[in-house]
Tab-separated table of C-alpha atoms and ligand atoms in Angstrom:
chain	number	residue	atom	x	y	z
A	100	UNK	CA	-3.380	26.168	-9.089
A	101	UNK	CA	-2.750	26.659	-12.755
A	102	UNK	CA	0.401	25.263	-14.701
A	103	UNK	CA	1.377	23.974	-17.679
A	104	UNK	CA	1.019	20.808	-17.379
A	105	UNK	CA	3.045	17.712	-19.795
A	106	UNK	CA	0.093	15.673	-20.916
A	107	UNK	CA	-0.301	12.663	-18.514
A	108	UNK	CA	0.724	9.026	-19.732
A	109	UNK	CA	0.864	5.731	-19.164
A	110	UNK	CA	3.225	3.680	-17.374
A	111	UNK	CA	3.832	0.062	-18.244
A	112	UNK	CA	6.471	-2.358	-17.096
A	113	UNK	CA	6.605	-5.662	-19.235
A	114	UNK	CA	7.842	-8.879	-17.654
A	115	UNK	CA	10.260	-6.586	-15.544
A	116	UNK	CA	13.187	-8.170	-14.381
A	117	UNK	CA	16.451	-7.145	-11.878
A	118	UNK	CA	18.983	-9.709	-10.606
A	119	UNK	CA	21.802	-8.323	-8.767
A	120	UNK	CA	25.368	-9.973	-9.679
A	121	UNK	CA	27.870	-8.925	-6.969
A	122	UNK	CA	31.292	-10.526	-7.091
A	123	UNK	CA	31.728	-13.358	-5.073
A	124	UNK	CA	28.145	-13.789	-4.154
A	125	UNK	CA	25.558	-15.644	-5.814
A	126	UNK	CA	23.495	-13.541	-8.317
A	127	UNK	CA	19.762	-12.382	-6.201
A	128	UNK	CA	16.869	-12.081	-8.598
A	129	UNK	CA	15.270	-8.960	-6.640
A	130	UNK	CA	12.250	-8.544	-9.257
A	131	UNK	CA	11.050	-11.605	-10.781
A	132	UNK	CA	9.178	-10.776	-13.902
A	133	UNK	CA	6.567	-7.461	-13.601
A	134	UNK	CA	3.447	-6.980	-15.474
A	135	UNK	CA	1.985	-3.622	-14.639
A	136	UNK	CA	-0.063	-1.106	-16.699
A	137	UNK	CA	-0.586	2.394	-15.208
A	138	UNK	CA	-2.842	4.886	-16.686
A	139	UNK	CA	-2.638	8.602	-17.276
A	140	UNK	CA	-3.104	10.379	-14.377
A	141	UNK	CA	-3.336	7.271	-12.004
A	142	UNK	CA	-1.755	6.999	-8.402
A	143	UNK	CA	-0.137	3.737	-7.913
A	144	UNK	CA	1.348	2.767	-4.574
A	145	UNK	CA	3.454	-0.067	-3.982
A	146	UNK	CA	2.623	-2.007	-1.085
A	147	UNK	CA	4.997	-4.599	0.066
A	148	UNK	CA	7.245	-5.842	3.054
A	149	UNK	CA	10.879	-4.797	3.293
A	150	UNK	CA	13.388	-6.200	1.011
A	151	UNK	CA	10.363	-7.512	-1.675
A	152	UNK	CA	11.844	-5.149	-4.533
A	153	UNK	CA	9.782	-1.689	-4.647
A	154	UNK	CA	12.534	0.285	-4.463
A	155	UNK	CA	14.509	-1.894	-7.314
A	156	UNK	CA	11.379	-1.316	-9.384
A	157	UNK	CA	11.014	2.829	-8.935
A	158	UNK	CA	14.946	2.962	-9.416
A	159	UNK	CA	14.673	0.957	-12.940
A	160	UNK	CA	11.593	3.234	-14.026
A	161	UNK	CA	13.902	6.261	-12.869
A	162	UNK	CA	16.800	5.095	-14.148
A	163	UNK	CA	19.371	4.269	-11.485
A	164	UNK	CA	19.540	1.260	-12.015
A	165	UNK	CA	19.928	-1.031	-15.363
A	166	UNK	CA	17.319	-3.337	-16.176
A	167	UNK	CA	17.959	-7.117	-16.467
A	168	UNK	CA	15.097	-7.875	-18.472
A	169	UNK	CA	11.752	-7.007	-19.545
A	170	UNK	CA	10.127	-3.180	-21.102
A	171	UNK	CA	9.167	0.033	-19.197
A	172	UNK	CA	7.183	1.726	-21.681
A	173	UNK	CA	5.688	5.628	-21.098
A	174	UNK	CA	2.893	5.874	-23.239
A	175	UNK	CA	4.349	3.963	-26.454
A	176	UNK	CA	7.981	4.924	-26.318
A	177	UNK	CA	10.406	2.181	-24.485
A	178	UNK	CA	12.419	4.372	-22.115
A	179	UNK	CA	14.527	1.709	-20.785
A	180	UNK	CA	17.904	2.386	-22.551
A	181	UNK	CA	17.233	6.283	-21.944
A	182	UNK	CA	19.486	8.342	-19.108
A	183	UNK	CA	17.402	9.210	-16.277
A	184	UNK	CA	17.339	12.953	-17.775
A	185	UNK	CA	16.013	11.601	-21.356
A	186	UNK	CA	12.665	9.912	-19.548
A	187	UNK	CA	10.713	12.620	-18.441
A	188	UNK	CA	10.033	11.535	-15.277
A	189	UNK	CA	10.299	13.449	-11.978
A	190	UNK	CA	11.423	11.497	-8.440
A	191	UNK	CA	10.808	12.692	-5.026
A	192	UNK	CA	13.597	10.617	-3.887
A	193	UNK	CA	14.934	12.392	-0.617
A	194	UNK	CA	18.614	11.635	-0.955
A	195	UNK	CA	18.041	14.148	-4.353
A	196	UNK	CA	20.651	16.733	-3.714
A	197	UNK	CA	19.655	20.153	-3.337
A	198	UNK	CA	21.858	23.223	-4.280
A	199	UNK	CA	23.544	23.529	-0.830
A	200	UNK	CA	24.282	27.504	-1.561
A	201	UNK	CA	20.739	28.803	-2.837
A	202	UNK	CA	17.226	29.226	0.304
A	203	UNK	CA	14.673	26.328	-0.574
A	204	UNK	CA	12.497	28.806	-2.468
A	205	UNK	CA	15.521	29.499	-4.581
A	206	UNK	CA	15.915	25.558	-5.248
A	207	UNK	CA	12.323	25.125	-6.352
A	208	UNK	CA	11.960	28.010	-7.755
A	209	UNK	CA	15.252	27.157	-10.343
A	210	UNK	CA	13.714	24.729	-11.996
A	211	UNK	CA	10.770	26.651	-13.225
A	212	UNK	CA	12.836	30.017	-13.989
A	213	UNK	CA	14.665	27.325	-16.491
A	214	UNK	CA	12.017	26.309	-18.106
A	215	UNK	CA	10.569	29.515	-18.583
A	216	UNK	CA	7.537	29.719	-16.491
A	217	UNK	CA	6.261	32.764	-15.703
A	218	UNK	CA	5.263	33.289	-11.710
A	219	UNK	CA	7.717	30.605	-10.456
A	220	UNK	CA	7.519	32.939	-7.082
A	221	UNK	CA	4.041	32.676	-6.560
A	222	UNK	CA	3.724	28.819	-7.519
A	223	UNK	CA	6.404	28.093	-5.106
A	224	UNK	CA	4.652	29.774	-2.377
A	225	UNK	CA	1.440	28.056	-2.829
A	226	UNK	CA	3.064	24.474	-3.137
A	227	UNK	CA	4.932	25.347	0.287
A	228	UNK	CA	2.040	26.537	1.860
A	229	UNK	CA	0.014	23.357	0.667
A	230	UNK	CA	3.158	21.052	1.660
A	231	UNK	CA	3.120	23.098	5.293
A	232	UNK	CA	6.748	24.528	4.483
A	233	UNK	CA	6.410	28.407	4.158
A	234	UNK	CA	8.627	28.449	7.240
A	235	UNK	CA	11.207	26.661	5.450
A	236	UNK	CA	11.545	28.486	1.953
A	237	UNK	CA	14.271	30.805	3.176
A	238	UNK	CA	16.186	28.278	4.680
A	239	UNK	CA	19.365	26.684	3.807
A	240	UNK	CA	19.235	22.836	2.771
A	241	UNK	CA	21.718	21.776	4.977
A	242	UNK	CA	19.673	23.315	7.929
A	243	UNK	CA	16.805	21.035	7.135
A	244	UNK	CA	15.775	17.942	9.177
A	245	UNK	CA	14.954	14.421	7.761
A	246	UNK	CA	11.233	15.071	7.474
A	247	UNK	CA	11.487	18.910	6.363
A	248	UNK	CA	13.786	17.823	3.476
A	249	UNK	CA	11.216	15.331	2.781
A	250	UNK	CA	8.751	17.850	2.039
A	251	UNK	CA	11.147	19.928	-0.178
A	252	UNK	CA	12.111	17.037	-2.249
A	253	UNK	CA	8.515	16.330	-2.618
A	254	UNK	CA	7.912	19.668	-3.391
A	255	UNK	CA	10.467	19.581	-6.065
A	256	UNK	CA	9.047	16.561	-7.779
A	257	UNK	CA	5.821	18.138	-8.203
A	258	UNK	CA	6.835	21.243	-9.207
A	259	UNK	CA	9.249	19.669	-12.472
A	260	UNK	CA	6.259	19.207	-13.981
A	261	UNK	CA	6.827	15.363	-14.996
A	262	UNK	CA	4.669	13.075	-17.157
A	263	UNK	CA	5.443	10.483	-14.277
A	264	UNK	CA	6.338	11.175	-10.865
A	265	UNK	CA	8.009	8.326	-8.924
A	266	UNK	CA	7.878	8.688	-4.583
A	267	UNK	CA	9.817	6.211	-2.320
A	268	UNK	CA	8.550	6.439	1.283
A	269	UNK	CA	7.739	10.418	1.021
A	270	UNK	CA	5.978	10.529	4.076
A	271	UNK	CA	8.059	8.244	6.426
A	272	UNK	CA	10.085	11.104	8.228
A	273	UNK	CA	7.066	13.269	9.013
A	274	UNK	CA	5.255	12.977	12.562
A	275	UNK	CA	1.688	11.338	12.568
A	276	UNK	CA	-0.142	14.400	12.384
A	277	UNK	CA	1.672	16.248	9.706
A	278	UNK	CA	2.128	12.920	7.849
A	279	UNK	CA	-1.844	12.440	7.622
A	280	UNK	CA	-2.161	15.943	6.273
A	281	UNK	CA	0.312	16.196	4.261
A	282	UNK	CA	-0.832	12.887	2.505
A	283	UNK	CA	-4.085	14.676	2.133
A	284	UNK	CA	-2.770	17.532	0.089
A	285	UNK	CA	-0.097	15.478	-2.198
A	286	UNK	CA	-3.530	13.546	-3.104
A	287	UNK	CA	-4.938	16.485	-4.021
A	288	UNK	CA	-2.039	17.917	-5.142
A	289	UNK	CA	-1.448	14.892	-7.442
A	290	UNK	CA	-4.823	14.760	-9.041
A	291	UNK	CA	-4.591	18.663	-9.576
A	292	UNK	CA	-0.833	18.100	-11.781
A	293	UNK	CA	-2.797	14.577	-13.211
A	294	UNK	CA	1.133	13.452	-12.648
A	295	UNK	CA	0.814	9.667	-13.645
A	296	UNK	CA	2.261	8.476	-9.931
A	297	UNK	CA	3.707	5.439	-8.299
A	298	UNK	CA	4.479	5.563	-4.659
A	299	UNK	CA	6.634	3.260	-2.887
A	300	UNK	CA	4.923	2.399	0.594
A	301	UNK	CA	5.620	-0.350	3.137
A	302	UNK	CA	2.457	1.597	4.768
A	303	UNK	CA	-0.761	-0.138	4.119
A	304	UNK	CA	-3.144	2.867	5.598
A	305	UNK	CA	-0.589	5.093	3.439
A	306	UNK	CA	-1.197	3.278	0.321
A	307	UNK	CA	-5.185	2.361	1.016
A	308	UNK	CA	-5.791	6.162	1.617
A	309	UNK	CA	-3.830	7.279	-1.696
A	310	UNK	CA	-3.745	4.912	-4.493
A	311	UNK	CA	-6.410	4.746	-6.897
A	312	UNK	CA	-5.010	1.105	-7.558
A	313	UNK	CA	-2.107	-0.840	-5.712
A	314	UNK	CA	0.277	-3.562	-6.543
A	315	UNK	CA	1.062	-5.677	-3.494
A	316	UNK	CA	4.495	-7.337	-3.913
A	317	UNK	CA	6.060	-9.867	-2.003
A	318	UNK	CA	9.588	-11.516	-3.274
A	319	UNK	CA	9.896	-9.756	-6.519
A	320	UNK	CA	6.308	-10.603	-7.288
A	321	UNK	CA	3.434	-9.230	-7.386
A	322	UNK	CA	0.627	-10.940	-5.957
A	323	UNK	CA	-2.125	-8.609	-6.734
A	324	UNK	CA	-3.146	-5.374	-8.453
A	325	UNK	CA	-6.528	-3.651	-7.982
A	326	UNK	CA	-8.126	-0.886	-6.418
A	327	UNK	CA	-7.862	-0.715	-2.044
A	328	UNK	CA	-11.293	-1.655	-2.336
A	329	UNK	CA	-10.796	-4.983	-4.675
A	330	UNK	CA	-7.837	-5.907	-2.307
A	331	UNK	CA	-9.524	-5.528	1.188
A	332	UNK	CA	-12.446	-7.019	0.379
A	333	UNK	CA	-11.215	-9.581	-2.540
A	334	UNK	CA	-7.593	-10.330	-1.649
A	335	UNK	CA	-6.075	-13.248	-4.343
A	336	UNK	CA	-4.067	-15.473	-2.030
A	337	UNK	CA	-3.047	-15.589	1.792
A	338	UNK	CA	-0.223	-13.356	1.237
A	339	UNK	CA	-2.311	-10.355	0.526
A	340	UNK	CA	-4.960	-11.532	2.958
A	341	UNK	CA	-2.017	-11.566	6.012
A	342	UNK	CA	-0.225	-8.617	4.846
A	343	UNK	CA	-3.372	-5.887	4.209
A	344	UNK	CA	-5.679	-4.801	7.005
A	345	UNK	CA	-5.664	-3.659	10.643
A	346	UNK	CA	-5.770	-5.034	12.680
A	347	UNK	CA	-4.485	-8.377	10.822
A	348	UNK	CA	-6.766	-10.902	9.710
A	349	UNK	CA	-7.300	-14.178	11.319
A	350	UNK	CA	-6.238	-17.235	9.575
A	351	UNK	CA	-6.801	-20.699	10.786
A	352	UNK	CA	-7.381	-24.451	10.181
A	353	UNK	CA	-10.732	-25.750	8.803
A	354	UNK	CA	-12.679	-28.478	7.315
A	355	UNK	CA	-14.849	-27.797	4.252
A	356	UNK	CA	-18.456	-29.341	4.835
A	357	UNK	CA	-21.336	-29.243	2.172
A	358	UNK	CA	-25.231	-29.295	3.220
A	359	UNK	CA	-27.289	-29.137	0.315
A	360	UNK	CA	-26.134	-25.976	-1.625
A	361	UNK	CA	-24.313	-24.863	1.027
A	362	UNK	CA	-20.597	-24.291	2.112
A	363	UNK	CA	-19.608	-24.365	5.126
A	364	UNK	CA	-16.509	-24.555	7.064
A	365	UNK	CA	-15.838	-26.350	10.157
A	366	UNK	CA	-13.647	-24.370	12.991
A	367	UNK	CA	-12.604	-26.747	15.956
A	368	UNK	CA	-14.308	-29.255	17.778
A	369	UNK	CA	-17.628	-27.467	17.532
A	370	UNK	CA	-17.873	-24.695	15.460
A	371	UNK	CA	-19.125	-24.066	11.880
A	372	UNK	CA	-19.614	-20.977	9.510
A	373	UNK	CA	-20.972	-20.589	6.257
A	374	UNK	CA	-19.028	-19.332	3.358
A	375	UNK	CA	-19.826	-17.787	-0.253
A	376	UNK	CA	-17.426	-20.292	-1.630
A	377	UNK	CA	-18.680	-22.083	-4.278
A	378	UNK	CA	-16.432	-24.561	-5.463
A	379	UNK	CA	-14.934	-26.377	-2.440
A	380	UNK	CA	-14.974	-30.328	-2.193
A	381	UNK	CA	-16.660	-32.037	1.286
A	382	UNK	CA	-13.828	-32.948	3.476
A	383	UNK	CA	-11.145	-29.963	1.639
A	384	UNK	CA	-8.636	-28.919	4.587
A	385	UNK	CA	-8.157	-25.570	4.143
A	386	UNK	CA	-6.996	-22.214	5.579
A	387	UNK	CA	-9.812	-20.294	6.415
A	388	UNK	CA	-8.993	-16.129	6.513
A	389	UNK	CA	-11.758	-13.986	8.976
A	390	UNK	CA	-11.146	-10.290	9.641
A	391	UNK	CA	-11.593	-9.285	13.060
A	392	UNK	CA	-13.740	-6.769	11.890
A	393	UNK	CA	-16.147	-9.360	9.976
A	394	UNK	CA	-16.542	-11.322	12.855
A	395	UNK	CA	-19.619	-10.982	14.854
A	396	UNK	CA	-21.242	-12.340	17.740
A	397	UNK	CA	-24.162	-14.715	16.458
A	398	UNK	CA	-27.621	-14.698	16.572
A	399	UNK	CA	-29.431	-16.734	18.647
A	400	UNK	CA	-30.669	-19.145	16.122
A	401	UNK	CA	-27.466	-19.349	14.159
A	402	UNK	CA	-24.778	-21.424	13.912
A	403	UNK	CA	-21.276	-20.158	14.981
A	404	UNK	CA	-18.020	-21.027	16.855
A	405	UNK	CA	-17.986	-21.288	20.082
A	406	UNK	CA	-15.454	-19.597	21.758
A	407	UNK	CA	-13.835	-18.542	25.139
A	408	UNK	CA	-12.683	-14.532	25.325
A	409	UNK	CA	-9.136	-15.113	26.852
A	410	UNK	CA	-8.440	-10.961	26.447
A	411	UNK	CA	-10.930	-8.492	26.060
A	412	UNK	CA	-9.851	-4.369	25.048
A	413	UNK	CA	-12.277	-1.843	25.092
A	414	UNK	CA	-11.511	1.140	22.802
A	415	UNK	CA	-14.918	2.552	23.432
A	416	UNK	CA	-15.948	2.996	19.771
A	417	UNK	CA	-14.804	-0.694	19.561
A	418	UNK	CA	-13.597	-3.504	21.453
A	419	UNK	CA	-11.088	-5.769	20.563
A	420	UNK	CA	-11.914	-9.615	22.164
A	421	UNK	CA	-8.930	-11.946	21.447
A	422	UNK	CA	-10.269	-15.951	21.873
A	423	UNK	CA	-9.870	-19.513	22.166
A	424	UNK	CA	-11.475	-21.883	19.842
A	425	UNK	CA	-11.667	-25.540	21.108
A	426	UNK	CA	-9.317	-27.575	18.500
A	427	UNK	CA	-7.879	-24.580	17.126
A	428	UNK	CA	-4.567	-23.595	16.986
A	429	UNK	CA	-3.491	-19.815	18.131
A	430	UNK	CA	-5.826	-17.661	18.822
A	431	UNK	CA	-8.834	-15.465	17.112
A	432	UNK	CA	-9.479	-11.481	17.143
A	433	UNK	CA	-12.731	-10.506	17.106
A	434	UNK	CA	-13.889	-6.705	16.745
A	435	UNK	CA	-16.941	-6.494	18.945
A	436	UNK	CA	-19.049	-2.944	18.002
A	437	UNK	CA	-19.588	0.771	20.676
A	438	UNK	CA	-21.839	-1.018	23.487
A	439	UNK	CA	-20.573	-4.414	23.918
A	440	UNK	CA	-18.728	-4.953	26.581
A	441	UNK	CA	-17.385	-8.632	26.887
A	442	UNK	CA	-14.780	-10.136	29.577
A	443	UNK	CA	-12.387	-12.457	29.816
A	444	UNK	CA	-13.795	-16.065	30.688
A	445	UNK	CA	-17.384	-15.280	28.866
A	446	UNK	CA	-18.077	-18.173	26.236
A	447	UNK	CA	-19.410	-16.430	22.843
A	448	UNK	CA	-20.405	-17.629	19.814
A	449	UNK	CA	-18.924	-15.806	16.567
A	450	UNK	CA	-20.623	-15.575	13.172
A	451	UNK	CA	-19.911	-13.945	9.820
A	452	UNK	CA	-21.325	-13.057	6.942
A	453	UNK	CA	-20.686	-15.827	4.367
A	454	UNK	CA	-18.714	-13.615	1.943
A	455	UNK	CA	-16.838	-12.549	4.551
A	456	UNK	CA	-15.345	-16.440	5.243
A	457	UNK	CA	-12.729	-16.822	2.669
A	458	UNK	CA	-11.122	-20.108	2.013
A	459	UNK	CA	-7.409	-20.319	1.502
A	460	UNK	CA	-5.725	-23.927	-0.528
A	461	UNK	CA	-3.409	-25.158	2.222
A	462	UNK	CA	-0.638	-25.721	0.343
A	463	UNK	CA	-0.334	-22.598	-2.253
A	464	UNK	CA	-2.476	-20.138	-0.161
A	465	UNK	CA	-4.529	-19.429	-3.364
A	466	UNK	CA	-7.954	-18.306	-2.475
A	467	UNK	CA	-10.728	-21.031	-3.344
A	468	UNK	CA	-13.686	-18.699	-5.001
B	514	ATP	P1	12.592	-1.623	1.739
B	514	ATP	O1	11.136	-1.420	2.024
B	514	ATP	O2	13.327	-2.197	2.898
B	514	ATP	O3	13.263	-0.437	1.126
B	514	ATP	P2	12.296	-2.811	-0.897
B	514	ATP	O4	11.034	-3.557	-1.115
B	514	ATP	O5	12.367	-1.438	-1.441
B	514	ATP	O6	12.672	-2.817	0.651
B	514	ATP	P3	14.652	-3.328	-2.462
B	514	ATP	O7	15.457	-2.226	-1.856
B	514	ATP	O8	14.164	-3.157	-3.837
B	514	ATP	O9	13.444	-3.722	-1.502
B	514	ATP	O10	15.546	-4.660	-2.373
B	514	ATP	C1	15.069	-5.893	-2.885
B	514	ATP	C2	16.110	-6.960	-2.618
B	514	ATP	O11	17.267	-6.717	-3.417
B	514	ATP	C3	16.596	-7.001	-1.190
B	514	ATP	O12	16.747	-8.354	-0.801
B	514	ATP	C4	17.925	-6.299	-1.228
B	514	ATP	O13	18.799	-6.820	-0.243
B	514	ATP	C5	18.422	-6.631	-2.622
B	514	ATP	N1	19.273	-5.555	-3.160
B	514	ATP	C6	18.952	-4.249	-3.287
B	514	ATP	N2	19.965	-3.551	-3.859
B	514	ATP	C7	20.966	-4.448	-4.092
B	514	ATP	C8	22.275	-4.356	-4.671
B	514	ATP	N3	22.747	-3.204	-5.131
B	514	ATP	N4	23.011	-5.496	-4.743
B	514	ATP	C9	22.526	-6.678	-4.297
B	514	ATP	N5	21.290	-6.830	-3.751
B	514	ATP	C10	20.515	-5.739	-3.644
């Protein structure tokens, strides 16, 4: 698809800060002091539990909403004290009203007639068809359900032709099917444009699938930014650890133990793993953090933790075992691979590959390296 395009920028928020004063209630300090630094043409999603402040964040960059403290700079020029209109920056925000007396088509179409650009018919027609909304274009908005005016407001953002395009939740009304391919194509879409993009997400498969890099935020902070990759496998504290990957990671009580060079960990009465951790004192209580998924069953001649399978699901491509660890509290998911078929009562031992045993401080949840 060919447009003219506004050259892509950066995006960066400096030591970004929102409290809320309300009458009569104590003043809430909703984003606590943001360091980000987007590049052109990046995709940036969000990640974060409810109430942790992504929404406070997109609506300052917009423009909604004031800004306690702190820069948001697009390329060099501080666009803080600028009206929303003044930024050059284009929201898919769903609650964006639509002309209520002009079709859809006529809606997207209006922005491009205004600025001039020739074929606004055609270019409408090929977004819709790529956002799965042809049936929609001659359509009324008020007609429109949640997730159909979802894809018309996203439709709209890309079509304005921003330098940086801002999404809160654009996929959440769509059905699971629709929502996977339709997240497919804004990807695409969004590379195509080279839109500089953050997307607000409280959907971790949502933001693993489409950012290039994500911010996880928890509290009005945020904990870490790096690619999905740098976060899955490399995540900074317990926080991230807990709050990215499916199914969720297993974190427990253990005892650092040194042998030689080694690091290991002991798990319970009985059991032991080796870690990658290099710089971990003998005797160290710490949090240990195991994905089900990089749990194994051990080898014969290795070391492991024993454990009893207390629930065993079979998936077929995978199971899912959930066990009991003498001495440790709660219990432990292990992903067992196609072919293994445990049940409930068997006693298994469980291994991992060493830089897959990470080592959380007990009291700040920072990860020891
Ligand atoms: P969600 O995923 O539920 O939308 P969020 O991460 O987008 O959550 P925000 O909407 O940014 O979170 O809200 C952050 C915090 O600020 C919340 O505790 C919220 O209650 C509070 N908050 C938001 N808007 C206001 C306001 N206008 N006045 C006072 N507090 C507010």
């Amino acid at each position: 698809m060919t447009t003219t395009t506004a050259e892509p920028a950066s995006l960066t928020l400096e030591n970004l800060r929102k409290t809320y004063v309300a009458r009569g209630r104590e003043p809430f300090e909703a984003v606590k002091g943001m360091d980000l630094k987007i590049r052109p043409g990046e995709l940036i999603a969000l990640l974060g539990p409810s109430g942790c402040g992504k929404t406070t964040t997109l609506r300052m960059i917009a423009g909604l909403e004031t800004v306690t403290a702190g820069n948001i700079k697009i390329g060099d020029r501080v666009v803080q004290d600028l009206p929303p209109g003044k930024r050059d920056i284009g929201v898919g925000f769903e609650s964006y009203a639509l002309y209520p007396p002009l079709s859809v088509r006529e809606n997207l179409a209006y922005g491009l007639k205004a600025r001039g650009v020739k074929g606004a018919r055609e270019m409408v027609g090929r977004i819709a068809e790529r956002l799965e909304m042809t049936e929609l274009l001659e359509l009324r908005p008020a007609s429109l359900s949640s997730g159909q005016k979802q894809r018309v407001a996203l439709a709209r953002a890309l079509i304005r032709n921003p330098r940086v395009l801002l999404l809160d939740e654009p996929l959440s009304h769509l059905d699971a099917a629709q929502r996977q391919r339709v997240r497919r194509e804004l990807k695409v879409l969004q590379r195509e444009f080279g839109y500089t993009t953050i997307v607000v997400t409280h959907d971790q498969l949502e933001a693993l699938s489409l950012a290039d890099r994500m911010a996880v935020m928890n509290a009005g902070v945020v904990e870490q930014f790096g690619t999905p990759d740098e976060i899955y496998d490399n995540p900074a504290n317990v926080f991230v650890a807990d709050f990215v990957g499916e199914p969720k990671i297993n974190l427990f009580e253990g005892t650092v133990e040194r042998r030689g060079g080694d690091v290991h960990v002991r798990v319970g009465r009985e059991g032991t793993l080796r870690t990658a951790v290099g710089d971990a004192d003998d005797g160290r209580p710490v949090t240990v953090g195991l994905r089900p998924q990089d749990a194994r069953p051990a080898a014969d001649d290795e070391a492991g933790v024993p454990a009893e399978v207390a629930v065993y699901e079979d998936f077929m491509e995978f199971g899912l075992a959930t066990v009991e660890v003498a001495g440790v509290d709660g219990r432990i998911v292990v992903q067992t691979p196609h072919g293994v078929h445990w049940r409930r009562g068997d006693i298994r031992r469980i291994a991992a590959r060493p830089d897959r045993v990470y080592l959380f401080d007990t009291d700040s949840g920072g990860r020891i390296r």
